[in-house]
Each structure stands twice: as structure tokens, then as C-alpha cells.
Coordinates of C-alpha atoms in Angstrom, one line a residue:
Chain A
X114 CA 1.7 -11.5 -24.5
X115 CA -1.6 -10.4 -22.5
X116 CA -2.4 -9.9 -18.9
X117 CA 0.4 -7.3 -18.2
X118 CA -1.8 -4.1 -16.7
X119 CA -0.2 -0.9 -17.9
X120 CA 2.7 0.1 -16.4
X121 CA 3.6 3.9 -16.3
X122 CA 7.0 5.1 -15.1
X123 CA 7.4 7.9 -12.3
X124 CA 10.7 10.1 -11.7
X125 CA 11.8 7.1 -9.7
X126 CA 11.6 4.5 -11.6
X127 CA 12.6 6.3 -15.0
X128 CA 15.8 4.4 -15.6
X129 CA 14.6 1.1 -14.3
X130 CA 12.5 1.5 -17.4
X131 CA 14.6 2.8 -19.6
X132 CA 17.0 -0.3 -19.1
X133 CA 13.8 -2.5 -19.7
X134 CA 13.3 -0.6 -23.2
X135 CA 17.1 -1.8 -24.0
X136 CA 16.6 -5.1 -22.8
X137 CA 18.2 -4.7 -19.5
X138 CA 18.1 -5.4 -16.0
X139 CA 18.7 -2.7 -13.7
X140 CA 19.3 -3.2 -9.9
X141 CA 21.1 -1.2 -7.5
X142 CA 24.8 -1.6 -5.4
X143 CA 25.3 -0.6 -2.2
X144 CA 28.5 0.0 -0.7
X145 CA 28.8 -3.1 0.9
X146 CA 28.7 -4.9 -2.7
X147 CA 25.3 -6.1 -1.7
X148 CA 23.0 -6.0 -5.0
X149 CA 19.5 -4.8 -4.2
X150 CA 16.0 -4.7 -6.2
X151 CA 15.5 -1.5 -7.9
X152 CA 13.2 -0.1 -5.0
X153 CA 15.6 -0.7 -2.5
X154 CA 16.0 2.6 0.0
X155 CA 18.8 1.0 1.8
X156 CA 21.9 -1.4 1.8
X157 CA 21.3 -4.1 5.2
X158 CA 24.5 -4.8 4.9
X159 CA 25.8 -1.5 5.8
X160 CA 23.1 0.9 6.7
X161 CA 24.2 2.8 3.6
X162 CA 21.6 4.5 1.6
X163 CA 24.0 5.2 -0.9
X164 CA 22.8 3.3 -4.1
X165 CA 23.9 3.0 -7.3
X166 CA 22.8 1.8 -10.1
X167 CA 23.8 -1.1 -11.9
X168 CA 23.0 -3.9 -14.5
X169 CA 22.7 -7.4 -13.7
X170 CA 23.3 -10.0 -16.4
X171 CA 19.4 -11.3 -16.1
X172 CA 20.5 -14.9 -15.0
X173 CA 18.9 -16.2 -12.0
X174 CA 17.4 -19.2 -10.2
X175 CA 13.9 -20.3 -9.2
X176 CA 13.4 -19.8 -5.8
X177 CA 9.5 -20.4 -5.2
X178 CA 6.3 -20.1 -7.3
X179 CA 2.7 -20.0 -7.0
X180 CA 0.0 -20.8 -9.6
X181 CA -2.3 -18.3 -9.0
X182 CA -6.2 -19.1 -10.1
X183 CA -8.2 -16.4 -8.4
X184 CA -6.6 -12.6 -9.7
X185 CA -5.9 -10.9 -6.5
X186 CA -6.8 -7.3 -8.8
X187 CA -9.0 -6.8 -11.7
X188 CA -6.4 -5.6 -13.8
X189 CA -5.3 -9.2 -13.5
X190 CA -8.3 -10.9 -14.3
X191 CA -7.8 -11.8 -17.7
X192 CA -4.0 -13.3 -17.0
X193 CA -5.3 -15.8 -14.5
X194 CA -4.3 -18.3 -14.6
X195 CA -0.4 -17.1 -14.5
X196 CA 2.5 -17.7 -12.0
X197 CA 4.4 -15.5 -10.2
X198 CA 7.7 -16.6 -8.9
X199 CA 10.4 -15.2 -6.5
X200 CA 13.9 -15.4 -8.7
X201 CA 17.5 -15.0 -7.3
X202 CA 19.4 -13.1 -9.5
X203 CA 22.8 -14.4 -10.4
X204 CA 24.3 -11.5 -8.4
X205 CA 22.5 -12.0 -5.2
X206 CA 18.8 -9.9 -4.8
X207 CA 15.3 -11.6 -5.1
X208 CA 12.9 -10.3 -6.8
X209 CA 9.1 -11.2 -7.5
X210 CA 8.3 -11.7 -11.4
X211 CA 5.9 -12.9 -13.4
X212 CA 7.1 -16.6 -14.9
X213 CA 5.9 -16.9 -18.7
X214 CA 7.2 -19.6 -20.7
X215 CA 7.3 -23.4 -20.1
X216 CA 5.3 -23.4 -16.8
X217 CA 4.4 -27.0 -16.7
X218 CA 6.8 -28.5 -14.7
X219 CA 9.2 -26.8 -12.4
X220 CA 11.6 -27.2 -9.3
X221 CA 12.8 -25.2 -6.9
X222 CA 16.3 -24.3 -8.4
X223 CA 15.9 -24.1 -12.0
X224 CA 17.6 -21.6 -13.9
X225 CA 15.5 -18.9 -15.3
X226 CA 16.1 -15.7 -17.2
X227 CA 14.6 -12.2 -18.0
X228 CA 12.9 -11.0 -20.9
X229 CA 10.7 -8.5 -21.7
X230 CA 7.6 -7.5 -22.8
X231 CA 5.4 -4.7 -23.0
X232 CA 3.0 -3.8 -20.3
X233 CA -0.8 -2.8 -21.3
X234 CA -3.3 -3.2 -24.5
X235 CA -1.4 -3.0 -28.2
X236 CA -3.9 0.0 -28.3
X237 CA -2.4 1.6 -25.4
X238 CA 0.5 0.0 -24.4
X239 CA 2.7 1.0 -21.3
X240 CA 6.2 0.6 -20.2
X241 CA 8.6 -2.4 -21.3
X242 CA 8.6 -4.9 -18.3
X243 CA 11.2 -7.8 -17.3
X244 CA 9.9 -11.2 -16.5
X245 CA 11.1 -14.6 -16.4
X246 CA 10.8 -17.5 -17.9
X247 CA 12.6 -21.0 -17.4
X248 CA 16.0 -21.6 -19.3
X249 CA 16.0 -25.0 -20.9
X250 CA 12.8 -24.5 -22.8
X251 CA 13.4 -20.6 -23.0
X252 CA 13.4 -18.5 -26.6
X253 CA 16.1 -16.0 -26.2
X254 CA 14.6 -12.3 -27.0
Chain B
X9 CA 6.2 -14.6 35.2
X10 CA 5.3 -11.1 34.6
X11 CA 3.2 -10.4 37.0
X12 CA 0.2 -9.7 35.2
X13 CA -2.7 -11.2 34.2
X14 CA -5.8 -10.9 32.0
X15 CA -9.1 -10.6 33.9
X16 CA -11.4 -10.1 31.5
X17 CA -12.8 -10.9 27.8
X18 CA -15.1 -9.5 25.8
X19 CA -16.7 -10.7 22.0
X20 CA -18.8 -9.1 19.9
X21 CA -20.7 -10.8 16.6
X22 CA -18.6 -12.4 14.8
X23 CA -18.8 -12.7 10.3
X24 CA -21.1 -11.0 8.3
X25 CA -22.2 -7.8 10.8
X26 CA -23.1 -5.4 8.7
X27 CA -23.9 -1.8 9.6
X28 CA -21.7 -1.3 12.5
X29 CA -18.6 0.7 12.4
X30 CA -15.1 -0.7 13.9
X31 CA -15.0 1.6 16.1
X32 CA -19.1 0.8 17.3
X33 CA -17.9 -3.0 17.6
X34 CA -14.6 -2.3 19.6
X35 CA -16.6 0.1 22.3
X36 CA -19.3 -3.4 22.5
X37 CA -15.9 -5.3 23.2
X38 CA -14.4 -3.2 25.7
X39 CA -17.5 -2.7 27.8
X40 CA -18.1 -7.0 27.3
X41 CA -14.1 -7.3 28.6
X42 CA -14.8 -5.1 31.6
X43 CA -18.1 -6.3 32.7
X44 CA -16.8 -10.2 32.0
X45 CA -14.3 -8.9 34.9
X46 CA -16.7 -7.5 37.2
X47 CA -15.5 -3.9 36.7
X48 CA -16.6 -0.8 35.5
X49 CA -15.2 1.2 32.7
X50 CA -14.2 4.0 34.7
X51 CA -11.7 1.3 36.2
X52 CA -9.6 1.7 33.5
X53 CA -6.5 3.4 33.1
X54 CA -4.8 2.4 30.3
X55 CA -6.5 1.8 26.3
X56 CA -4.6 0.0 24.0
X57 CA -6.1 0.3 20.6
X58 CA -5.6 -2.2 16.8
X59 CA -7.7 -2.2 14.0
X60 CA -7.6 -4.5 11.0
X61 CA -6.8 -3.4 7.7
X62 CA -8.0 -0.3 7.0
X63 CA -6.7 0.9 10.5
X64 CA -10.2 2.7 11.1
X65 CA -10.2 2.3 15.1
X66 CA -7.9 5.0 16.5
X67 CA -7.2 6.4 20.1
X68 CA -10.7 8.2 19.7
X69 CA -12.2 5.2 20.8
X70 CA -11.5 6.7 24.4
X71 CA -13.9 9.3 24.0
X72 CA -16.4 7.1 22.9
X73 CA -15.8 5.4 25.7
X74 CA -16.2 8.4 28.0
X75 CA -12.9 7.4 29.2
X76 CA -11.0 10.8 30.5
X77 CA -8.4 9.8 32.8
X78 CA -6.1 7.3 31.0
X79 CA -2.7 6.9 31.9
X80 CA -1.8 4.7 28.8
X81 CA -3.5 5.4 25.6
X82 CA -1.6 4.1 22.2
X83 CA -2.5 2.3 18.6
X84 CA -0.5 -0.3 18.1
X85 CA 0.1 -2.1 15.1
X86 CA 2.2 -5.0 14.3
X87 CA -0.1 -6.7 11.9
X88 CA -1.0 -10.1 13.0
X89 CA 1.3 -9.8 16.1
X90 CA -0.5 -6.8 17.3
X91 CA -2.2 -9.0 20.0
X92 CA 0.9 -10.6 21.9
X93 CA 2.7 -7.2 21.6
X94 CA -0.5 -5.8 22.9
X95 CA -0.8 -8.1 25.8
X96 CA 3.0 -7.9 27.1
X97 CA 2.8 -3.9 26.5
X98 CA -0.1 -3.9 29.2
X99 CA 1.9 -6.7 30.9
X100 CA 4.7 -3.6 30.7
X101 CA 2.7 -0.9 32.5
X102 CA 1.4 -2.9 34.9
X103 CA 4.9 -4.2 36.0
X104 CA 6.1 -0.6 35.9
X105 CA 2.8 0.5 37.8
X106 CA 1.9 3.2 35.0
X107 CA -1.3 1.5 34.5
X108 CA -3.2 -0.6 36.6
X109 CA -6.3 -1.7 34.5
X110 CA -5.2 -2.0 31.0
X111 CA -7.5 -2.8 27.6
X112 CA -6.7 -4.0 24.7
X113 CA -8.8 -4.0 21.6
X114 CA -8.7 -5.3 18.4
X115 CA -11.7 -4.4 15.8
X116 CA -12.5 -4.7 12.0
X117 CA -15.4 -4.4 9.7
X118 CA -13.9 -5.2 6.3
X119 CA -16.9 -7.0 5.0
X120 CA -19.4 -5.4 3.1
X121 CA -22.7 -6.9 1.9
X122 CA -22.4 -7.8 -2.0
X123 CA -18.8 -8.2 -2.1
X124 CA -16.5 -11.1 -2.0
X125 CA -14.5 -11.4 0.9
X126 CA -10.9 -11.8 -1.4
X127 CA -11.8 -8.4 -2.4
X128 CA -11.2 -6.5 1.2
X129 CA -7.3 -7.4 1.4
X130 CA -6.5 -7.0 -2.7
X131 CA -4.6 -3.5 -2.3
X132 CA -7.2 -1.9 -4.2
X133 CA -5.8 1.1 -4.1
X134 CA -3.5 -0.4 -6.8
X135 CA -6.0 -2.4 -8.5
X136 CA -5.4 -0.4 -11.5
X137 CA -8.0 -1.6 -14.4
X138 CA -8.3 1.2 -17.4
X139 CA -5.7 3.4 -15.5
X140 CA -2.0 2.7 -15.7
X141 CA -0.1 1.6 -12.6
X142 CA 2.8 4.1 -11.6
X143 CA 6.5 3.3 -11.1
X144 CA 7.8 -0.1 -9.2
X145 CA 4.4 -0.7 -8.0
X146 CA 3.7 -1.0 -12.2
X147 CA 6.6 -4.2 -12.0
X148 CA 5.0 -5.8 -8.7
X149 CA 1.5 -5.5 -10.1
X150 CA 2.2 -7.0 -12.9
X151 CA 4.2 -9.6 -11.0
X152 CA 0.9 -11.0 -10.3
X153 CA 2.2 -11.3 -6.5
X154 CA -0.3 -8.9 -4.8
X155 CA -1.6 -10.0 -1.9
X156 CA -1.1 -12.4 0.8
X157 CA -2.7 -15.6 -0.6
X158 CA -0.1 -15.7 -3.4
X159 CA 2.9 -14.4 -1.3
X160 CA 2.2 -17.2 1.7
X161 CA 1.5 -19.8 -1.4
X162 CA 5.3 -19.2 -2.4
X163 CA 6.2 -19.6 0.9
X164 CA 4.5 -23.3 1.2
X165 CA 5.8 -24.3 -2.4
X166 CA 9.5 -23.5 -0.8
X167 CA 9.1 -25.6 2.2
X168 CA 7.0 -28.2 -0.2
X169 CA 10.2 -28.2 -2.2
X170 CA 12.7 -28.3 0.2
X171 CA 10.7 -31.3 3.0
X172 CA 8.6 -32.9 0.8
X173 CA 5.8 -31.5 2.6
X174 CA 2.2 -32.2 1.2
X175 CA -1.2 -30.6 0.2
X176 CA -2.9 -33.5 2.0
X177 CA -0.5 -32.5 5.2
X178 CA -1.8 -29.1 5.1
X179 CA -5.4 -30.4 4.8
X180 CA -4.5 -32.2 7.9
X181 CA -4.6 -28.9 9.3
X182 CA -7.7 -27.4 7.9
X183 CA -10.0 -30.6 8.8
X184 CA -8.2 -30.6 12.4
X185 CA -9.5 -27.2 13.1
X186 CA -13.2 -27.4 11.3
X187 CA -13.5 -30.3 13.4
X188 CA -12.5 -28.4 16.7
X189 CA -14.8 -25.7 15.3
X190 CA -17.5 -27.7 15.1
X191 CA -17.7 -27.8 18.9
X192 CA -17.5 -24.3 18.8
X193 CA -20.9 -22.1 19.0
X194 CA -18.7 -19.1 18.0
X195 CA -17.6 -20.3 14.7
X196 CA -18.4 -19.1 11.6
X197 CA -17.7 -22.2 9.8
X198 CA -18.7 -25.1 11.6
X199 CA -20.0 -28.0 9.0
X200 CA -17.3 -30.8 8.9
X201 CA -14.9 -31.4 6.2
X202 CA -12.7 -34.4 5.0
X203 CA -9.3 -34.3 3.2
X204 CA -11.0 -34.6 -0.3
X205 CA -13.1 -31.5 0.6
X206 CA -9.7 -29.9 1.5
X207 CA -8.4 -31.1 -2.1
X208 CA -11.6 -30.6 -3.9
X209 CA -11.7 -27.1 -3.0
X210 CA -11.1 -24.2 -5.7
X211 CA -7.4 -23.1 -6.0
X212 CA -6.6 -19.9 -5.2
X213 CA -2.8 -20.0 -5.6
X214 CA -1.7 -23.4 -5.8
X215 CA -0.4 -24.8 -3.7
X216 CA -3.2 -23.2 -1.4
X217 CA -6.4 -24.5 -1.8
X218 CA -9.9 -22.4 -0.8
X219 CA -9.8 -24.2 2.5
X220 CA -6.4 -23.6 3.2
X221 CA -7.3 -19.5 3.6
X222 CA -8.5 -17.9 6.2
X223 CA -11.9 -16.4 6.9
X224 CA -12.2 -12.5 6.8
X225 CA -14.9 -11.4 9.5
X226 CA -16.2 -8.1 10.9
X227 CA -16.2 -8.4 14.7
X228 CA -14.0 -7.0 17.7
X229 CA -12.3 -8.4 20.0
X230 CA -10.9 -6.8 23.8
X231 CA -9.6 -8.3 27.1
X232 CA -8.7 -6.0 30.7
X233 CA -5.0 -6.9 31.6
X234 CA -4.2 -6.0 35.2
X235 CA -1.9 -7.5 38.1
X236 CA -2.3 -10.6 39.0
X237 CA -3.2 -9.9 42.6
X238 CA -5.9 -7.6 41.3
X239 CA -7.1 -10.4 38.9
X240 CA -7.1 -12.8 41.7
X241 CA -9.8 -11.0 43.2
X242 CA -11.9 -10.4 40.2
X243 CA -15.2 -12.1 39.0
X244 CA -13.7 -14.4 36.3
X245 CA -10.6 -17.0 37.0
X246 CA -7.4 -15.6 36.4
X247 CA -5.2 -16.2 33.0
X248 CA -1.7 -15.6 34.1
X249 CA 0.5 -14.1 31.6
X250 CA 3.8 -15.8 32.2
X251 CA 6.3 -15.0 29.3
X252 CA 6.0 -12.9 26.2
X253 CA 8.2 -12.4 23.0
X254 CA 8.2 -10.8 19.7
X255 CA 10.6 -10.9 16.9
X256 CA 10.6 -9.1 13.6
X257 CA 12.3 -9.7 10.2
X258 CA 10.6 -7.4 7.9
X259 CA 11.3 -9.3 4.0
X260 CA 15.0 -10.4 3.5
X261 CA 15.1 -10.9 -0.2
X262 CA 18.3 -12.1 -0.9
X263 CA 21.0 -15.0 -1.4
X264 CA 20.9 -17.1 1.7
X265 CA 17.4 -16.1 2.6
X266 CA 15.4 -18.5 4.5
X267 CA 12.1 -16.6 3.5
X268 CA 9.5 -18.6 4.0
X269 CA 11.4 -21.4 5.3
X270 CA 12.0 -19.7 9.2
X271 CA 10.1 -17.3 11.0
X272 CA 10.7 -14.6 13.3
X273 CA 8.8 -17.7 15.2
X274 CA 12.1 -19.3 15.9
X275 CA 13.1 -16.2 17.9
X276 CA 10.1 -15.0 19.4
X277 CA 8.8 -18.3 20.6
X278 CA 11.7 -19.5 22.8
X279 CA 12.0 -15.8 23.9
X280 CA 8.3 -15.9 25.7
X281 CA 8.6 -19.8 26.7
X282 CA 12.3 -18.7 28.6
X283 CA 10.5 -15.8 30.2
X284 CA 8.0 -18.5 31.4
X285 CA 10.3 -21.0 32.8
X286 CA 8.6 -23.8 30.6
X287 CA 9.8 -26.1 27.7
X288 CA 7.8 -26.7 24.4
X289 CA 7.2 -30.1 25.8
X290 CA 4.9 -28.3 28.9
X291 CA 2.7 -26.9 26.2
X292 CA -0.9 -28.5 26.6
X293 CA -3.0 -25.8 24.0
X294 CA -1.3 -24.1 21.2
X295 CA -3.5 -21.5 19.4
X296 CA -1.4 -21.1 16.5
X297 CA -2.2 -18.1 14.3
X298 CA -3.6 -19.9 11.1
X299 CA -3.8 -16.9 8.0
X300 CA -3.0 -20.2 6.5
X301 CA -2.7 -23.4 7.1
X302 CA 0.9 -23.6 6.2
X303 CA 1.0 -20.7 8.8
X304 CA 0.4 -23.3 11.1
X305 CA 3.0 -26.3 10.3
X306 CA 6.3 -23.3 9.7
X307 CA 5.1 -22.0 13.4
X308 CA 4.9 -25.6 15.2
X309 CA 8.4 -26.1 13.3
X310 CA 9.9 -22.5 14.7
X311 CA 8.3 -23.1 18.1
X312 CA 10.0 -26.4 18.8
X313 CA 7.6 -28.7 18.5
X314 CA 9.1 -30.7 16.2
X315 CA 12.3 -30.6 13.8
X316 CA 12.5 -27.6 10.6
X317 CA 11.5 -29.7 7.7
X318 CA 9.0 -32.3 10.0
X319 CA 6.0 -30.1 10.2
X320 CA 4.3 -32.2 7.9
X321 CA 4.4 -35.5 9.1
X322 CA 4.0 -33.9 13.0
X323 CA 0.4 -32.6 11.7
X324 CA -0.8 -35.8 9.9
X325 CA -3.0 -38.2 11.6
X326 CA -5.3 -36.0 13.4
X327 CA -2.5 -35.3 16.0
X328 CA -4.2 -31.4 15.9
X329 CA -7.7 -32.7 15.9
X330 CA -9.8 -33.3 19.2
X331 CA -8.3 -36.4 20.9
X332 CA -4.6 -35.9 19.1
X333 CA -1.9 -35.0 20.9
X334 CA -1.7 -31.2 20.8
X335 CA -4.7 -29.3 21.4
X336 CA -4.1 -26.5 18.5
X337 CA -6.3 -23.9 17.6
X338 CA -9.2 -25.7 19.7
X339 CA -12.1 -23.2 18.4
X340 CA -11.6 -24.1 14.6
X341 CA -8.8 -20.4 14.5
X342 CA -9.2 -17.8 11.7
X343 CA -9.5 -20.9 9.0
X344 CA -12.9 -22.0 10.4
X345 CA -13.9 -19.5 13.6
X346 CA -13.4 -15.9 12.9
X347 CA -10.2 -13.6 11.5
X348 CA -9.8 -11.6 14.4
X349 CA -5.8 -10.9 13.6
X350 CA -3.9 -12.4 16.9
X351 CA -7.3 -12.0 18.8
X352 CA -8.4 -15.7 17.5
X353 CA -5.5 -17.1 19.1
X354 CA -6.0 -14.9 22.3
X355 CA -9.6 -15.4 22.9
X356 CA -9.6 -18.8 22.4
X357 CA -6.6 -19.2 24.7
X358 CA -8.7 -17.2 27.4
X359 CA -11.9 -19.7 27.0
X360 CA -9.0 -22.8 27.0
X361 CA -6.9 -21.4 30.3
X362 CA -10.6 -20.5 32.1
X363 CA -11.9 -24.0 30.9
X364 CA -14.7 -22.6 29.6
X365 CA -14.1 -24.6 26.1
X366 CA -17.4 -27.1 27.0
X367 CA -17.3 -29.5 24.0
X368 CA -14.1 -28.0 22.9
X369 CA -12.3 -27.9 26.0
X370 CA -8.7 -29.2 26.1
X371 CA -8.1 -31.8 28.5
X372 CA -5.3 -29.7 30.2
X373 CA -5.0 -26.4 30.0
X374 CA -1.7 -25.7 32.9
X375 CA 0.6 -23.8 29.9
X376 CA -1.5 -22.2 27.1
X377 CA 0.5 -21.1 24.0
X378 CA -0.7 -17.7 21.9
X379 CA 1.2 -17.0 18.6
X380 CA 0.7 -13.8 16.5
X381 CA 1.8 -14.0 13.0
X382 CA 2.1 -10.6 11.0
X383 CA 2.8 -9.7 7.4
X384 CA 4.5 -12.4 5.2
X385 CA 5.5 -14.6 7.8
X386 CA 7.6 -11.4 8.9
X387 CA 6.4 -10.5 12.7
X388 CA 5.5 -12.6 15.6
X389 CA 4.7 -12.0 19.1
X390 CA 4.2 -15.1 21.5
X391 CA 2.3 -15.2 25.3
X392 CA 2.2 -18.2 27.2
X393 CA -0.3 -18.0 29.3
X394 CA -1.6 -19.9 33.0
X395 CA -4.8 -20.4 35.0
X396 CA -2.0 -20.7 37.1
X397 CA -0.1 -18.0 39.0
X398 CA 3.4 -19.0 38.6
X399 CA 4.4 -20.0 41.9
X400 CA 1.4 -21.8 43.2
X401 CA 2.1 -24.1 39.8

């Protein structure tokens, strides 16, 4: 797996990585029940800033994807070309991932799933990092 | 009817002006709006001041301006809105008679010799290469989702999936406007194009093609909104701001989400065309903004001007192009006559309403239609605009 820039964790973000280093998804609850990406500050449902954290089962659906040919950073010019997709989560939040797997033909809908690899260089490698890749063709890690 | 109307316009260079500051091209616009009116700068009372993205023009500009009695003085910012919220702020202060004489400027100078233009709106503060990327920013880098092109090319792959909407329909777009900016001396880009150029052009996210991006230009733009009894009596016709709107939906990622799909369009749209007294079906110029092309088609679709899901087939066969049946985006817009933000869609609408187009112009011009579209299809602001005051319609 290449063209994953090296990811380093802050305070913040700590246990979002540590799930990843398990093999786990980590999102966060809000009062309402609404789930909510990891960097979410508030729950729109209620108002709430009152997160918590929580673990999603990594199931989800393909919302939208792009193909993307010109790198948008340097850091990701060696990836191109890659996809990047928007996934809803089984329990409700979207997030924006990186798509590996079988890329070549996909619809709006299919189900996808996490897995994770590890950010940076073997030499130098960074944080563990969830992506997605489609189900039907998928290898379970 | 608000009251208010915009007097004068001013343009600077537009592209590849090197040397000059933002803040060097937004006085030249300023003094350009006010002499276009047939005033003088000590005339104004009110500065309203946006800059592009680096947000290097501030409320100094008044100084530079030897302005020192202003009554309104902000920055605003509401990304590629800025200019319709702008425009009805002045609109605002002239209704509520705390200004009388108000500019607005818009200014930019991302472009620098020897680099390419994708480079200026990368977030390369983040761009991370030999240096690890910190916290959730780490995830989204390596999302591969950093900047607009890709972000707006998920948006067009939804409604692709969801309408069956084409590449070649969105090309429709992009050969439309190089052909309107063809008749347009201020356009950067003015050499023809055909449908295969549009498909034979370099991906940059698929599905958006080269020539489905915008251009990214240094320049500045400014008009001088006052009343419209003033204006009446000023050097340059009237434009007659009838109705203005803006609506905001700042990212809803979630189940249910029509990301992509809707736009704060569909509110902000009817808002400014209910404030005219006019239907979508009075519209005789729409400058659409056009980051994209599929910027374009979701906007026509949120505005009314035909069903959600229809864009496509309602831009196919040259209806956008000179001699279709919408005058949109009749200089070429920000895909093929300068990014300007919402000040490609407001200057143009200006030239259009003063029939000042010359080959270009529209052959009505009664209601004139500005959108501003902002962040990922996440703010909009909408004028309509008159040589027309209201009543004497």
C-alpha cells in the first residue's frame, strides 16, 4: 500500500488512532443518538457539544466518488491516480475516505467497508489509517 | 425593489498581472467604479471590502484610498457568495440611510509567474511532503479529497448517478460559455471549443474534465451602490437592484443528505426573485456562477429553471450558447473570462442590464439574474437586477 502521506496523531485525535491500530472505527454520539465523524465539535441535532466516543461496525455505502488524476498536494503525487469517495456509515455519518480495492466499476450505493493500512514510507511509517474498499470483491483484513 | 441601485463599475487587468498587490488592484477598481459613475472618491461613504483566497485585501484599503469619513467600512466574506451578500448589504445601508454611496470590492492576485494555477487553491499549508500531517487533517489528507476540484467532482458523480446526467451535458456548458466568451474582449480564454475538446481534455477528477474548471486570475473587481434616485442622475444608466437572497448550509454529512444534489440555491434563489416580484420565467440573462460547470446545471435546477434531476437535458443543444434560449454567463463566466469569485457574475450582469454587451449583448436584458456560489456548493447569495426602476417596468 503506497500513496498514504504520513499521518501523525495530536492530543485530539489520539484515540481515533488508537482504534485504527486495533482495527476499529471510531466516531462520536451525540445526545441526540446522531453519530458524527470523529472531528465533529457539535451534535446538529441538538446543539449538544457533548460527544462521546463510540465504535461503528465499519459497514457503509457508497455515496459518491471521484477519480482523481491531477494530486491536489505533493504528498499525493505518487498515489495519483486514486479515488476518494464520500461513504455512509451503517450508523448514519459521512465521511470522505480513500477507496482502495476493486475500483473499476462502481455505483452509487454499493456497499463498502473499512480497513486499514498504515500511513507513510515502511522506513518511516506513520499512524494506522481506515479506508474503504468495495464489499463484493473485498479481502477482509 | 430595494431601492437601490448600482451606479458604477470598475475593472482592472484581468489573468496573469503580475507585480501588483491585491490591495494595488482593488484601489485601481474602486477609483474605475467611481469615475465610471461620474463621482469622485471623496463621494463615498461606505467601503465594503472581499478578497480571494488568501484574504490579503482588508479594511486598510480605506486608507489607501485616502478615504477618512466612512460611515460603513467591513470585510466580508462568504466565499463565492461574497458578491450578492455584498451588493444587498450596500442595498441595506442605503435603505436604512447609513450610507449613501457604498463600494464594494472584490480583489485577488493568487497567480504567480512559474507556477501552475491548481497550485494556488491546494491547501498548501497542509501539503505535507517529507513532514507528517497532524491529527484528522492526517485522515482527510490522505483521503485524497483536498480541494475543491475533487470535492465538486463528487458532487457531479452523485447527480450523474442519481439523473443520468452526462459528461457531454456538462460540456454543453463549457462550449456555451467559450463561445459567449469569444465575443468578449475581456476574456481570458477566448479560442472556440467543441464537445470533443471538452472530452479530450486532461482529467483532473473524473468526472471533471480540464475544461470543466474554472480559470484562477489576478484582477479586481468594484461597483458604487447608491439609491436609485441618486443613480438616476448619475453618468452611467442605472442597474436596479430589485431582490436579493442568501442561503447557507455549511456541509451536512449525513444519512438523508442531499449534498451535492440541492443547494442553498433552492432557498436563496426564490428568496431574491420573491423580493423582486418576478418569476423564473421573467429571467432574460442568468450569470450563473460557474467554479464548475456542474456548478452551473445544480444552480439552473435550484433556481427553477427547470425540474431537480433535468439540468442536463435543459443545457444540451446550445440552449446556453448565443442564440439559445437563456442568455447564461454571456461573457464566457469564470470557466472561460476571468475567476473573479461572484464578481464574474456581477460585472457581467452590469455590462448585460447597461447593454453594453456589443457582440455579446443579450437580446433582452428587463430581469438580469446574479448567483454567488461559495464553498462546496454550501453558500449562495442571489440579486436580480433591472435597467429598470421597478415601477416604471
Amino acid at each position: 500500500m503506497t500513496g498514504f502521506p504520513q499521518v501523525e496523531r495530536d492530543d485530539t485525535s489520539a484515540a481515533f488512532y488508537d482504534a485504527a491500530a486495533r482495527e476499529e472505527l471510531l466516531m462520536q454520539r451525540g445526545p441526540s443518538g446522531t453519530v458524527l465523524p470523529p472531528e465533529a465539535r457539535t451534535d446538529p441535532a441538538s446543539g449538544s457539544a457533548d460527544l462521546e466516543p463510540v465504535t461503528v461496525s465499519g459497514d457503509g455505502v457508497l455515496v459518491s466518488w471521484a477519480v482523481v488524476h491531477r494530486a491536489p498536494l505533493p504528498a499525493l503525487a505518487d498515489a495519483v491516480p486514486y479515488v476518494s469517495a464520500v461513504v455512509e456509515l451503517a450508523e448514519g455519518p459521512w465521511v470522505i475516505v480513500r477507496l482502495v480495492g476493486d475500483i473499476c466499476s462502481l455505483s452509487a450505493g454499493d456497499p463498502v467497508r473499512a480497513r486499514f493500512v498504515r500511513s507513510g514510507a515502511p522506513e518511516d511509517p506513520g499512524e494506522v489509517l481506515p479506508v474503504f474498499e468495495p464489499v463484493a470483491t473485498g479481502v477482509t483484513s | 425593489m430595494t431601492g437601490a441601485a448600482i451606479a458604477g463599475l470598475g475593472t482592472t487587468a484581468m489573468g496573469k498581472v503580475y507585480g501588483r498587490s491585491s490591495t494595488s488592484l482593488a484601489a485601481e477598481a474602486v477609483r474605475g467604479a467611481v469615475a465610471d459613475a461620474g463621482l469622485a472618491l471623496t463621494d463615498l461613504d461606505g467601503l465594503l471590502v472581499s478578497s480571494g483566497i488568501k484574504q490579503d485585501v482588508g479594511v486598510g484599503l480605506a486608507a489607501v484610498l485616502g478615504l477618512q469619513d466612512l460611515s460603513v467600512l467591513n470585510q466580508v466574506n462568504a466565499f463565492g457568495a461574497t458578491a450578492g451578500v455584498m451588493v444587498a448589504q450596500a442595498a441595506q445601508a442605503v435603505a436604512a440611510g447609513t450610507a449613501s454611496t457604498v463600494a464594494c470590492v472584490f480583489a485577488d492576485s493568487p497567480l504567480k509567474p512559474k507556477e501552475s494555477a491548481g497550485s494556488t487553491y491546494g491547501a498548501p499549508q497542509r501539503s505535507g511532503r517529507g513532514r507528517p500531517v497532524r491529527g484528522y487533517a492526517g485522515w482527510s489528507v490522505a483521503s485524497g479529497a483536498t480541494n475543491p476540484n475533487i470535492l465538486y467532482a463528487m458532487c457531479a458523480r452523485r447527480h450523474m448517478e442519481r439523473y443520468g446526467t452526462t459528461s457531454e451535458q456538462l460540456g454543453e456548458i463549457a462550449v456555451a460559455q467559450r463561445s459567449w466568451a469569444a465575443r468578449n474582449p475581456l476574456a481570458q480564454m477566448r479560442e472556440p471549443i467543441t464537445l470533443a475538446d471538452h472530452q479530450e481534455s486532461r482529467w483532473i477528477a473524473d468526472p471533471l474534465h480540464l475544461l470543466d474548471c474554472c480559470l484562477v486570475s489576478n484582477g479586481a473587481v468594484a461597483v458604487v451602490v447608491t439609491s436609485a434616485d441618486r443613480a438616476a442622475g448619475l453618468a452611467r444608466p442605472a442597474v436596479h437592484v430589485w431582490g436579493y437572497g442568501q442561503a447557507h448550509a455549511p456541509r451536512r454529512m449525513q444519512a438523508g443528505s442531499d449534498w451535492g444534489l440541492v443547494t442553498p440555491a433552492a432557498r436563496s434563489g426564490p428568496q431574491a426573485l420573491r423580493m423582486a416580484g418576478v418569476g423564473v420565467g421573467d429571467v432574460d440573462v442568468a450569470e450563473i456562477y460557474d467554479c464548475y460547470t456542474y456548478t452551473v446545471l445544480v444552480t439552473l435546477e435550484d433556481y427553477g429553471f427547470c425540474a431537480k434531476g433535468e439540468g442536463g437535458a435543459f443545457v444540451a443543444d446550445g440552449r446556453l450558447a448565443p442564440g439559445g434560449t437563456l442568455a447564461c454567463n454571456t461573457g464566457g463566466g469564470q470557466l472561460s473570462s476571468y475567476y473573479m469569485w461572484g464578481f464574474t457574475p456581477l460585472s457581467e450582469a452590469v455590462i448585460q442590464a447597461r447593454a453594453d454587451g456589443g457582440e455579446r449583448q443579450a437580446p433582452r436584458n428587463d430581469v438580469v439574474v446574479v448567483s454567488g456560489n461559495g464553498g462546496i456548493l454550501e453558500h449562495h447569495s442571489t440579486l436580480v437586477l433591472s435597467p429598470h426602476a421597478r415601477s416604471g417596468r
